[in-house]
Coordinates of C-alpha atoms in Angstrom, one line a residue:
M1 CA 0.0 -0.1 0.0
K2 CA 2.9 2.4 0.7
I3 CA 4.1 1.8 -2.9
I4 CA 0.7 2.9 -4.2
H5 CA 0.9 6.0 -2.0
L6 CA 4.2 6.9 -3.4
V7 CA 3.1 6.5 -6.9
I8 CA 0.1 8.7 -6.4
A9 CA 2.1 11.3 -4.6
L10 CA 4.8 11.3 -7.5
G11 CA 1.8 11.6 -10.0
L12 CA 0.5 14.5 -7.9
F13 CA 3.9 16.3 -7.9
L14 CA 4.3 15.9 -11.6
N15 CA 1.0 17.0 -12.5
L16 CA 0.5 19.9 -10.1
H17 CA 0.6 23.5 -11.4
F18 CA 0.0 26.8 -9.7
A19 CA -1.8 29.7 -11.2
Y20 CA -1.7 33.0 -9.6
S21 CA -4.4 35.5 -9.3
G22 CA -3.0 39.0 -9.7
E23 CA -5.9 40.9 -8.0
A24 CA -6.4 38.6 -5.1
G25 CA -2.8 37.9 -4.6
E26 CA -3.8 34.3 -3.8
S27 CA -2.7 30.8 -5.5
Q28 CA -5.1 28.3 -6.7
A29 CA -4.0 24.7 -7.1
I30 CA -5.1 23.2 -10.4
L31 CA -5.0 19.3 -10.3
E32 CA -4.6 17.6 -13.6
L33 CA -5.2 13.7 -13.3
N34 CA -6.4 11.2 -15.7
V35 CA -9.3 8.9 -14.9
E36 CA -7.1 6.1 -13.7
Q37 CA -5.1 8.4 -11.6
A38 CA -8.3 10.0 -10.1
T39 CA -9.7 6.6 -9.3
D40 CA -6.5 5.5 -7.6
L41 CA -6.6 8.7 -5.5
A42 CA -10.3 8.2 -4.5
T43 CA -9.4 4.6 -3.5
V44 CA -6.6 5.8 -1.2
W45 CA -8.7 8.6 0.3
L46 CA -11.5 6.0 1.1
E47 CA -8.8 3.7 2.7
Q48 CA -7.5 6.6 4.8
G49 CA -11.2 7.5 5.7
K50 CA -11.1 11.0 3.9
T51 CA -14.7 10.5 2.8
D52 CA -15.4 14.3 2.1
Q53 CA -12.5 14.5 -0.4
A54 CA -13.3 11.1 -2.0
E55 CA -16.9 12.1 -2.4
K56 CA -16.0 15.2 -4.4
L57 CA -13.8 13.3 -6.7
L58 CA -16.2 10.3 -7.1
K59 CA -19.0 12.5 -7.9
R60 CA -17.1 13.9 -10.8
L61 CA -16.0 10.5 -11.9
R62 CA -19.5 8.9 -11.4
S63 CA -21.1 11.6 -13.5
A64 CA -19.2 10.5 -16.7
P65 CA -21.5 8.9 -19.3
R66 CA -19.8 5.5 -18.9
P67 CA -18.1 5.2 -15.6
S68 CA -15.9 2.4 -15.0
L69 CA -16.9 -0.5 -12.8
Q70 CA -14.2 0.4 -10.3
V71 CA -15.6 3.9 -9.9
M72 CA -19.1 2.4 -9.3
F73 CA -17.6 0.1 -6.8
L74 CA -16.0 3.1 -4.9
S75 CA -19.2 4.9 -5.1
G76 CA -20.9 1.9 -3.4
Q77 CA -18.1 1.7 -0.8
L78 CA -18.6 5.4 -0.1
A79 CA -22.4 5.0 0.3
G80 CA -21.9 2.0 2.7
M81 CA -19.4 4.0 4.8
R82 CA -22.0 6.8 5.1
G83 CA -24.7 4.3 6.1
N84 CA -26.6 4.7 2.9
W85 CA -27.2 1.0 2.1
G86 CA -29.8 1.6 -0.5
K87 CA -27.3 3.5 -2.7
A88 CA -24.6 1.0 -2.0
I89 CA -27.0 -1.9 -3.2
E90 CA -27.8 0.0 -6.3
E91 CA -24.2 0.5 -7.2
Y92 CA -23.2 -3.1 -6.5
R93 CA -26.1 -4.5 -8.5
A94 CA -25.4 -2.3 -11.4
I95 CA -22.0 -3.8 -11.6
L96 CA -23.1 -7.3 -11.4
I97 CA -25.3 -6.8 -14.4
T98 CA -22.3 -6.2 -16.4
D99 CA -20.0 -8.7 -14.6
P100 CA -21.9 -11.3 -12.6
K101 CA -18.6 -13.1 -11.7
A102 CA -17.3 -10.2 -9.7
V103 CA -17.0 -12.0 -6.3
R104 CA -15.8 -9.1 -4.3
V105 CA -18.7 -7.0 -5.4
R106 CA -21.2 -9.7 -4.6
L107 CA -19.7 -10.1 -1.2
E108 CA -20.2 -6.3 -0.6
L109 CA -23.7 -6.5 -2.1
A110 CA -24.6 -9.5 0.2
R111 CA -23.3 -7.5 3.3
A112 CA -25.2 -4.5 2.3
L113 CA -28.4 -6.5 2.0
F114 CA -27.6 -8.1 5.3
E115 CA -27.4 -4.6 7.0
I116 CA -30.9 -3.7 5.8
K117 CA -32.2 -7.1 7.0
D118 CA -33.1 -8.3 3.5
Y119 CA -31.8 -11.7 4.6
P120 CA -33.2 -14.0 1.7
A121 CA -31.5 -11.8 -0.9
A122 CA -28.3 -11.5 1.1
L123 CA -28.2 -15.3 1.6
Y124 CA -28.6 -15.8 -2.2
H125 CA -25.4 -13.7 -2.8
F126 CA -23.5 -15.1 0.0
E127 CA -24.1 -18.6 -1.4
L128 CA -22.9 -17.6 -4.9
A129 CA -19.7 -15.9 -3.3
L130 CA -18.8 -19.2 -1.6
S131 CA -18.6 -20.9 -4.9
E132 CA -15.3 -18.9 -5.6
P133 CA -12.0 -19.2 -3.9
L134 CA -12.0 -16.9 -0.8
P135 CA -9.3 -16.0 1.8
D136 CA -9.7 -18.3 4.8
E137 CA -10.8 -15.5 7.0
A138 CA -13.4 -14.1 4.4
Q139 CA -14.7 -17.8 3.9
K140 CA -15.2 -18.2 7.7
N141 CA -17.0 -14.8 8.0
V142 CA -19.2 -15.7 5.0
L143 CA -20.1 -19.1 6.5
R144 CA -21.0 -17.3 9.7
F145 CA -23.4 -15.0 7.9
V146 CA -25.0 -17.9 6.1
R147 CA -25.5 -19.9 9.3
D148 CA -26.9 -16.9 11.2
I149 CA -29.3 -16.0 8.3
R150 CA -30.5 -19.8 8.0
F151 CA -30.9 -20.6 11.6
R152 CA -30.7 -17.5 13.9
L153 CA -32.2 -14.5 12.3
S154 CA -35.8 -13.5 11.5
R155 CA -36.6 -13.1 7.9
W156 CA -39.9 -12.5 5.9
E157 CA -40.5 -12.9 2.1
I158 CA -43.3 -11.9 0.0
R159 CA -44.2 -12.8 -3.6
L160 CA -47.0 -11.6 -5.9
D161 CA -47.7 -13.4 -9.2
L162 CA -50.2 -12.6 -12.0
M163 CA -51.0 -15.8 -13.6
S164 CA -52.9 -17.5 -16.5
D165 CA -53.6 -21.3 -16.4
T166 CA -55.1 -23.5 -19.3
N167 CA -56.5 -26.1 -16.7
I168 CA -57.0 -24.6 -13.1
N169 CA -59.2 -27.5 -12.0
N170 CA -56.7 -30.2 -13.2
A171 CA -59.5 -31.9 -15.1
T172 CA -59.2 -34.4 -17.9
Q173 CA -59.2 -33.5 -21.6
N174 CA -60.8 -36.9 -22.3
R175 CA -64.5 -36.2 -22.8
D176 CA -65.3 -39.9 -23.4
I177 CA -64.7 -42.3 -20.5
V178 CA -65.2 -46.1 -20.5
I179 CA -66.3 -47.6 -17.0
S180 CA -66.9 -51.3 -16.8
G181 CA -67.4 -51.5 -20.7
N182 CA -69.8 -48.7 -20.5
H183 CA -69.1 -45.4 -22.5
F184 CA -69.9 -42.1 -20.6
T185 CA -69.6 -38.5 -21.8
L186 CA -68.4 -36.0 -19.5
S187 CA -70.3 -32.6 -19.0
N188 CA -68.7 -29.3 -19.7
D189 CA -68.5 -28.7 -15.9
A190 CA -66.1 -31.7 -15.7
M191 CA -63.7 -30.5 -18.4
A192 CA -60.6 -28.3 -18.1
K193 CA -61.2 -24.8 -17.5
H194 CA -59.0 -21.9 -18.3
G195 CA -58.4 -19.1 -15.7
A196 CA -56.5 -16.1 -14.9
G197 CA -55.8 -14.6 -11.5
W198 CA -53.0 -13.8 -8.9
Y199 CA -51.0 -15.7 -6.3
L200 CA -49.8 -14.2 -3.1
G201 CA -47.2 -16.0 -1.1
L202 CA -46.0 -15.0 2.4
F203 CA -43.2 -16.7 4.3
G204 CA -41.9 -15.7 7.6
R205 CA -39.4 -16.8 10.3
Q206 CA -39.5 -15.2 13.8
A207 CA -36.5 -16.1 15.9
F208 CA -36.7 -15.7 19.8
G209 CA -35.0 -16.8 22.9
A210 CA -31.6 -15.7 24.6
D211 CA -29.6 -17.4 21.9
L212 CA -32.2 -17.0 19.0
S213 CA -32.3 -20.8 18.5
S214 CA -36.1 -21.1 19.1
F215 CA -38.3 -19.8 16.2
A216 CA -41.8 -19.5 14.9
Q217 CA -42.5 -20.0 11.1
V218 CA -45.7 -19.0 9.1
Q219 CA -46.5 -19.9 5.4
L220 CA -49.4 -18.5 3.4
E221 CA -50.3 -19.3 -0.3
S222 CA -53.3 -17.9 -1.8
Y223 CA -54.5 -18.5 -5.5
D224 CA -57.3 -16.3 -6.4
Y225 CA -59.0 -16.7 -9.9
S226 CA -61.6 -14.7 -11.6
N227 CA -64.4 -17.2 -11.3
R228 CA -63.7 -17.8 -7.6
T229 CA -64.8 -21.5 -8.0
N230 CA -61.2 -22.8 -8.1
D231 CA -59.6 -20.4 -5.5
R232 CA -57.2 -22.2 -3.2
L233 CA -55.6 -21.2 0.1
F234 CA -52.9 -23.0 1.9
T235 CA -51.6 -22.1 5.4
Q236 CA -49.0 -23.5 7.8
A237 CA -47.6 -22.4 11.2
T238 CA -45.0 -24.1 13.3
V239 CA -42.8 -23.4 16.4
G240 CA -39.4 -25.0 16.7
K241 CA -35.8 -25.0 18.0
S242 CA -32.4 -25.3 16.2
F243 CA -29.5 -27.4 17.6
G244 CA -26.1 -26.4 16.3
L245 CA -23.7 -29.3 16.1
T246 CA -20.1 -29.4 14.7
D247 CA -20.9 -29.7 11.2
H248 CA -24.7 -29.8 11.3
I249 CA -27.7 -27.7 12.1
F250 CA -30.5 -29.8 13.3
T251 CA -34.2 -28.5 13.7
L252 CA -37.4 -29.8 15.2
E253 CA -40.7 -28.0 14.7
M254 CA -44.4 -28.8 15.3
G255 CA -47.6 -26.9 14.4
G256 CA -50.6 -27.1 12.2
H257 CA -51.7 -26.5 8.7
G258 CA -54.8 -26.2 6.7
S259 CA -56.2 -25.7 3.1
S260 CA -59.5 -24.3 1.7
Y261 CA -61.0 -24.6 -1.7
S262 CA -63.7 -22.3 -3.3
G263 CA -63.8 -20.4 0.1
K264 CA -64.6 -23.7 2.2
T265 CA -62.4 -25.5 4.5
L266 CA -60.8 -28.5 2.7
Y267 CA -58.9 -30.2 5.6
T268 CA -56.8 -29.2 8.7
G269 CA -54.3 -31.1 10.8
G270 CA -51.2 -31.2 12.9
L271 CA -47.7 -31.1 11.5
A272 CA -44.3 -32.1 12.7
R273 CA -40.9 -31.8 10.9
I274 CA -37.4 -32.9 11.6
A275 CA -34.5 -31.5 9.5
D276 CA -30.7 -31.5 9.1
G277 CA -28.4 -29.5 7.0
W278 CA -24.7 -29.8 6.6
R279 CA -22.1 -28.6 4.4
I280 CA -19.7 -30.9 2.7
N281 CA -17.7 -28.2 1.3
P282 CA -18.1 -24.3 1.2
S283 CA -20.3 -24.3 -1.9
S284 CA -22.4 -27.3 -1.4
L285 CA -25.3 -27.9 1.2
V286 CA -26.8 -31.1 1.8
T287 CA -30.2 -31.3 3.5
A288 CA -32.6 -34.1 4.8
S289 CA -35.8 -33.9 6.4
Y290 CA -38.9 -35.9 7.3
E291 CA -42.4 -34.4 7.6
F292 CA -45.5 -35.8 9.2
K293 CA -49.0 -34.3 8.4
Q294 CA -52.5 -35.1 9.6
L295 CA -55.3 -34.6 7.1
N296 CA -58.7 -34.2 8.6
Y297 CA -61.1 -33.5 5.8
A298 CA -64.3 -31.3 6.6
D299 CA -66.7 -32.9 4.1
V300 CA -65.2 -35.9 2.6
Q301 CA -64.2 -38.0 5.6
Y302 CA -63.1 -41.1 3.7
L303 CA -59.8 -39.0 2.6
S304 CA -59.0 -38.2 6.1
G305 CA -55.8 -39.7 7.3
H306 CA -52.0 -38.8 7.4
Q307 CA -49.0 -38.4 5.2
G308 CA -45.4 -38.9 5.7
T309 CA -42.4 -37.6 3.3
L310 CA -38.7 -38.1 3.4
N311 CA -36.8 -35.7 1.6
L312 CA -32.9 -35.6 0.5
G313 CA -31.2 -33.0 -1.5
I314 CA -28.0 -31.1 -2.3
A315 CA -27.6 -27.5 -3.5
H316 CA -24.3 -26.6 -5.1
A317 CA -23.1 -23.1 -6.3
F318 CA -20.4 -22.7 -8.9
G319 CA -18.6 -20.2 -11.1
G320 CA -19.7 -17.3 -9.0
D321 CA -23.0 -16.9 -11.0
T322 CA -24.8 -20.3 -10.9
I323 CA -26.7 -22.4 -8.4
A324 CA -28.0 -25.9 -9.1
S325 CA -29.9 -28.3 -6.9
L326 CA -31.0 -32.0 -6.9
G327 CA -33.3 -34.0 -4.6
G328 CA -35.4 -36.9 -4.2
F329 CA -38.4 -37.6 -2.1
L330 CA -40.2 -40.8 -0.9
G331 CA -43.6 -40.8 0.9
Y332 CA -47.0 -42.3 1.6
S333 CA -50.6 -41.1 2.2
E334 CA -52.9 -43.2 4.2
A335 CA -56.8 -42.5 4.0
K336 CA -59.6 -44.0 5.9
E337 CA -60.5 -45.9 2.7
T338 CA -57.9 -47.9 0.9
P339 CA -58.5 -46.8 -2.7
Y340 CA -57.5 -43.4 -1.7
S341 CA -54.2 -44.4 -0.1
Y342 CA -51.1 -44.2 -2.1
R343 CA -47.2 -44.3 -2.1
Y344 CA -45.2 -41.9 -4.1
H345 CA -41.6 -41.2 -4.9
G346 CA -39.7 -38.8 -7.3
L347 CA -37.0 -36.4 -8.2
R348 CA -36.7 -32.7 -8.5
A349 CA -34.0 -30.5 -10.0
S350 CA -33.4 -26.7 -10.5
F351 CA -30.9 -24.4 -12.1
S352 CA -30.4 -20.7 -12.0
H353 CA -27.6 -18.8 -13.9
E354 CA -26.9 -15.0 -13.9
M355 CA -25.8 -13.8 -17.4
S356 CA -24.5 -10.6 -18.4
H357 CA -26.7 -7.8 -19.6
A358 CA -29.1 -8.2 -16.5
L359 CA -30.5 -11.4 -17.5
T360 CA -30.9 -14.4 -15.2
V361 CA -32.3 -17.7 -16.6
G362 CA -33.6 -20.7 -14.6
A363 CA -35.4 -24.0 -14.9
R364 CA -37.1 -26.4 -12.7
I365 CA -38.1 -30.0 -13.2
E366 CA -40.2 -32.3 -11.1
S367 CA -41.2 -35.9 -11.7
Y368 CA -42.9 -38.3 -9.5
K369 CA -44.9 -41.5 -9.4
L370 CA -48.2 -42.4 -7.4
N371 CA -49.1 -46.1 -6.8
Y372 CA -52.6 -46.3 -5.2
N373 CA -53.2 -49.2 -2.7
G374 CA -56.6 -50.5 -3.6
D375 CA -58.8 -50.9 -6.5
D376 CA -60.4 -47.7 -7.8
I377 CA -64.1 -47.7 -6.9
W378 CA -65.2 -46.9 -10.6
F379 CA -62.7 -48.9 -12.5
G380 CA -62.0 -51.8 -10.4
Y381 CA -58.2 -51.9 -10.5
P382 CA -55.3 -49.8 -8.8
R383 CA -54.7 -46.4 -10.1
E384 CA -51.1 -45.5 -11.2
D385 CA -50.1 -41.8 -12.0
T386 CA -47.0 -40.2 -13.2
K387 CA -46.8 -36.4 -12.9
N388 CA -44.1 -34.3 -14.8
I389 CA -43.7 -30.5 -14.4
I390 CA -41.2 -28.3 -16.1
E391 CA -40.7 -24.5 -15.8
V392 CA -38.3 -22.1 -17.2
D393 CA -38.0 -18.6 -16.0
L394 CA -36.3 -15.3 -17.0
L395 CA -35.5 -12.4 -14.6
R396 CA -34.5 -8.9 -15.4
R397 CA -32.0 -7.9 -12.7
D398 CA -32.0 -4.2 -13.9
W399 CA -35.7 -3.8 -13.6
S400 CA -36.8 -3.1 -10.0
W401 CA -38.9 -1.3 -7.9
Q402 CA -38.4 -1.0 -4.1
G403 CA -36.2 -4.1 -4.4
F404 CA -39.0 -6.2 -6.4
S405 CA -38.0 -7.5 -9.8
P406 CA -40.2 -9.1 -12.4
R407 CA -39.7 -12.8 -13.4
L408 CA -41.5 -14.4 -16.3
I409 CA -42.4 -18.1 -15.6
L410 CA -43.4 -20.5 -18.3
G411 CA -44.5 -23.9 -17.2
G412 CA -46.3 -27.2 -18.2
Q413 CA -47.7 -30.3 -16.4
V414 CA -48.5 -33.6 -17.9
N415 CA -50.3 -36.2 -15.6
Q416 CA -50.3 -39.7 -17.1
S417 CA -52.5 -42.4 -15.7
N418 CA -53.6 -45.9 -16.3
I419 CA -57.2 -44.6 -15.9
S420 CA -58.0 -42.0 -18.6
L421 CA -60.3 -40.0 -16.3
Y422 CA -57.2 -38.9 -14.3
E423 CA -55.1 -37.9 -17.2
F424 CA -54.8 -34.1 -17.8
N425 CA -52.4 -31.5 -19.2
R426 CA -51.9 -27.9 -18.2
A427 CA -49.8 -24.9 -19.5
Y428 CA -49.4 -21.7 -17.6
F429 CA -47.4 -18.5 -17.3
R430 CA -46.8 -16.1 -14.5
V431 CA -45.3 -12.8 -14.1
S432 CA -43.8 -12.9 -10.5
F433 CA -42.6 -9.9 -8.4
S434 CA -40.2 -10.9 -5.7
R435 CA -36.9 -9.9 -3.8
E436 CA -35.2 -13.1 -4.2
F437 CA -31.9 -12.0 -5.8

């Protein structure tokens, strides 16, 4: 650092001229520096804590039609030193639009988001930063931030989607059905219906206790369509505790959940979940969980029972701009009447990649199979379904309002079955507004 100071001092000495005012009898110093020299000088002043001098210089440099990424970074650093985290976030995000692999910038952005308590977005950037080599001390600090966000801090997320779906009631496209050798024609009310509406998702975690290891979590998801007939609401609330082990974070939680359809209660019940998460390396997180749910149906008692699901997955960040995940699940659903009980298993995978020019692309795939235990009451043999879902999404990182950015989601689902009544297809698109990145 001393060498840099000497170089800058020598540059100032060589480029410093004095012009004298005859009337005032005073001297005025005129400093002639090129952009690179001025940027180096602003860097030194910030390191020395001379924020007033650095601000004047950076204001001139930042006003250029195309300021350098280094100038934008220094402007973000200055804003952070002044406690203006909103401005700092704006500058760092602008840099990442051009250079998504700028790991130092991503770290500073994550820290700024952490300061304003936007923990979901901070977590996203910390995880990406961990995919690049970091100095040992920096890596330890980032892992500490990630651990705190995941298991000790309160966080809230909200998401609003505008959506259109070709089959909001998951109904068959097969109008003619054969039951016991007899042909039946379904009415229009039983066929697939197109719908448009909005989706609201609210997810929250409130930590409490002396060491913040206890928590309460809430989840609300509402689907509201124009015809109201197919509106759905899912709610869930739990309380739990985290236990920090050497390489693992172990959580236990219990609570309740419920769902309504078309404005009427569909089911309610208790909920218990046990989960573990551990890092096999700084950029890879393995998770495992088991969830048990009671299902007490209000009107269709024969569906009442319970479900259990075992999940296992891994998320890996690489290249400083990409996150991929892969997981599998295995479960069962026991109902009062055997024909409505089933076993299921499947796989899910997702991928998100930040490109230059402000575009983030992503994809999600899910495939699972359901095998029912007893003979279908109408068709006389066990039902077997295979569900396949695929989504692609595009996010513009340079379009935002109050931290919310739009994401276009295009998706489709194909449900295959050995019973034609339960076969259906759907295609949908959403415009989602969230603060995820």
